[in-house]
Amino acid sequence: MLIKVVFRSWNGTWRSAGTTSGRGWSRDDQWSWLEPLLPPIPKTGRPPRDRRQCFDGIRWRARTGPPWRDIPERYGPREAAYTLFRRRQIDGTWTLVLKKLQVTADAAGHIEWEVSVDSTVCQAPARR
């Protein structure tokens, strides 16, 4: 599936990243499901960076597993992504988002809850 990605550059203007298969970027339909589950943006203090860009950086790191310092620049400053990740981890947002997504997906019939019990016993060979 090809999608058009548009994101805010460092100076705050909008620019197109062209057509991409979506690797590393959340699609519009994915973001429309996730954004309402996140806490509201605070009205006081400095305006936050683009939430979607930071979230894509967090998702990229979770998917690939490198240290925070290796997040590509296209996701914004690594400090912003790390700070957002830790704040949401400490306040329990990620757990609530996962639960809400599971409930929504289960209600829509996208999840099959299946339990598999395996009674196979595998004994290690005796040491001699």
Coordinates of C-alpha atoms in Angstrom, one line a residue:
M1 CA 0.0 0.0 0.0
L2 CA 1.4 3.4 -0.9
I3 CA 0.6 6.5 1.1
K4 CA 1.4 10.1 1.0
V5 CA 3.4 11.4 4.0
V6 CA 3.4 15.0 5.0
F7 CA 5.2 16.3 8.1
R8 CA 6.4 19.4 9.7
S9 CA 10.1 20.3 9.1
W10 CA 12.4 21.9 11.6
N11 CA 11.3 25.4 10.9
G12 CA 7.6 24.6 11.3
T13 CA 6.6 24.6 7.6
W14 CA 4.8 21.6 6.1
R15 CA 6.6 19.6 3.5
S16 CA 5.9 16.3 1.7
A17 CA 8.1 13.3 2.2
G18 CA 6.7 11.8 -1.0
T19 CA 5.1 8.5 -1.4
T20 CA 6.2 5.8 0.9
S21 CA 5.2 2.3 1.9
G22 CA 4.7 3.5 5.5
R23 CA 7.9 2.0 7.1
G24 CA 8.7 4.2 10.1
W25 CA 5.6 6.4 9.7
S26 CA 2.2 6.0 11.1
R27 CA -0.6 6.1 8.5
D28 CA -3.4 8.6 8.8
D29 CA -5.9 5.8 9.7
Q30 CA -3.5 4.5 12.5
W31 CA -3.0 8.0 13.9
S32 CA -6.8 8.7 13.8
W33 CA -7.2 5.7 16.1
L34 CA -4.3 6.5 18.4
E35 CA -4.6 10.3 18.8
P36 CA -7.9 10.4 20.8
L37 CA -6.4 7.8 23.3
L38 CA -3.5 10.1 24.2
P39 CA -3.8 12.7 27.0
P40 CA -4.8 16.2 25.9
I41 CA -2.0 18.7 25.1
P42 CA -1.4 21.0 28.1
K43 CA -2.5 24.5 27.5
T44 CA 0.2 26.1 29.7
G45 CA 3.9 26.4 29.0
R46 CA 5.8 26.1 25.7
P47 CA 3.8 24.5 22.8
P48 CA 4.9 20.9 22.3
R49 CA 6.6 19.5 19.3
D50 CA 4.5 17.6 16.7
R51 CA 3.1 14.6 18.7
R52 CA 2.9 12.4 15.7
Q53 CA 6.5 12.9 14.7
C54 CA 7.6 12.1 18.3
F55 CA 5.4 9.1 18.4
D56 CA 6.8 7.8 15.2
G57 CA 10.3 8.1 16.7
I58 CA 9.2 6.2 19.7
R59 CA 7.6 3.5 17.5
W60 CA 10.7 3.3 15.3
R61 CA 12.9 2.8 18.4
A62 CA 10.6 0.1 19.9
R63 CA 10.5 -1.7 16.5
T64 CA 14.2 -1.7 15.8
G65 CA 15.7 -1.6 19.3
P66 CA 18.7 0.8 19.1
P67 CA 19.7 3.3 21.8
W68 CA 17.8 6.6 22.0
R69 CA 20.8 8.4 20.5
D70 CA 20.4 6.5 17.2
I71 CA 16.9 7.8 16.4
P72 CA 17.0 9.3 12.9
E73 CA 16.7 13.1 12.7
R74 CA 13.5 12.9 10.6
Y75 CA 11.7 12.0 13.9
G76 CA 12.8 15.2 15.6
P77 CA 15.2 15.6 18.5
R78 CA 15.8 12.4 20.3
E79 CA 15.4 14.2 23.6
A80 CA 11.8 15.2 22.7
A81 CA 11.0 11.6 21.8
Y82 CA 12.6 10.2 25.0
T83 CA 10.9 12.8 27.2
L84 CA 7.5 12.0 25.7
F85 CA 8.1 8.3 26.1
R86 CA 9.2 8.5 29.7
R87 CA 6.4 10.9 30.7
R88 CA 3.8 8.6 29.2
Q89 CA 5.5 5.5 30.7
I90 CA 5.5 7.1 34.2
D91 CA 1.9 8.2 34.1
G92 CA 0.6 4.9 32.8
T93 CA -0.6 6.2 29.4
W94 CA 1.0 3.4 27.4
T95 CA -0.8 0.7 29.5
L96 CA -4.2 2.6 29.1
V97 CA -3.7 3.0 25.3
L98 CA -2.9 -0.7 24.9
K99 CA -6.0 -1.7 26.9
K100 CA -8.2 0.7 25.0
L101 CA -6.9 -0.5 21.6
Q102 CA -7.4 -4.1 22.7
V103 CA -11.0 -3.5 23.8
T104 CA -11.8 -1.6 20.6
A105 CA -10.2 -4.3 18.4
D106 CA -11.9 -7.0 20.3
A107 CA -15.3 -5.3 19.9
A108 CA -14.7 -5.0 16.2
G109 CA -13.8 -8.7 16.0
H110 CA -10.2 -8.2 15.0
I111 CA -8.8 -10.2 17.9
E112 CA -9.3 -14.0 18.5
W113 CA -8.6 -14.9 22.1
E114 CA -7.2 -18.4 21.8
V115 CA -5.6 -20.5 24.5
S116 CA -3.3 -23.3 23.6
V117 CA -2.2 -25.8 26.2
D118 CA 0.8 -28.1 25.3
S119 CA 1.4 -31.0 27.6
T120 CA 4.5 -32.2 25.8
V121 CA 7.3 -33.2 28.1
C122 CA 10.9 -33.0 26.9
Q123 CA 13.5 -34.6 29.2
A124 CA 17.1 -33.7 29.0
P125 CA 19.5 -36.6 28.5
A126 CA 21.1 -37.8 31.7
R127 CA 24.6 -36.6 32.3
R128 CA 27.3 -39.2 32.5

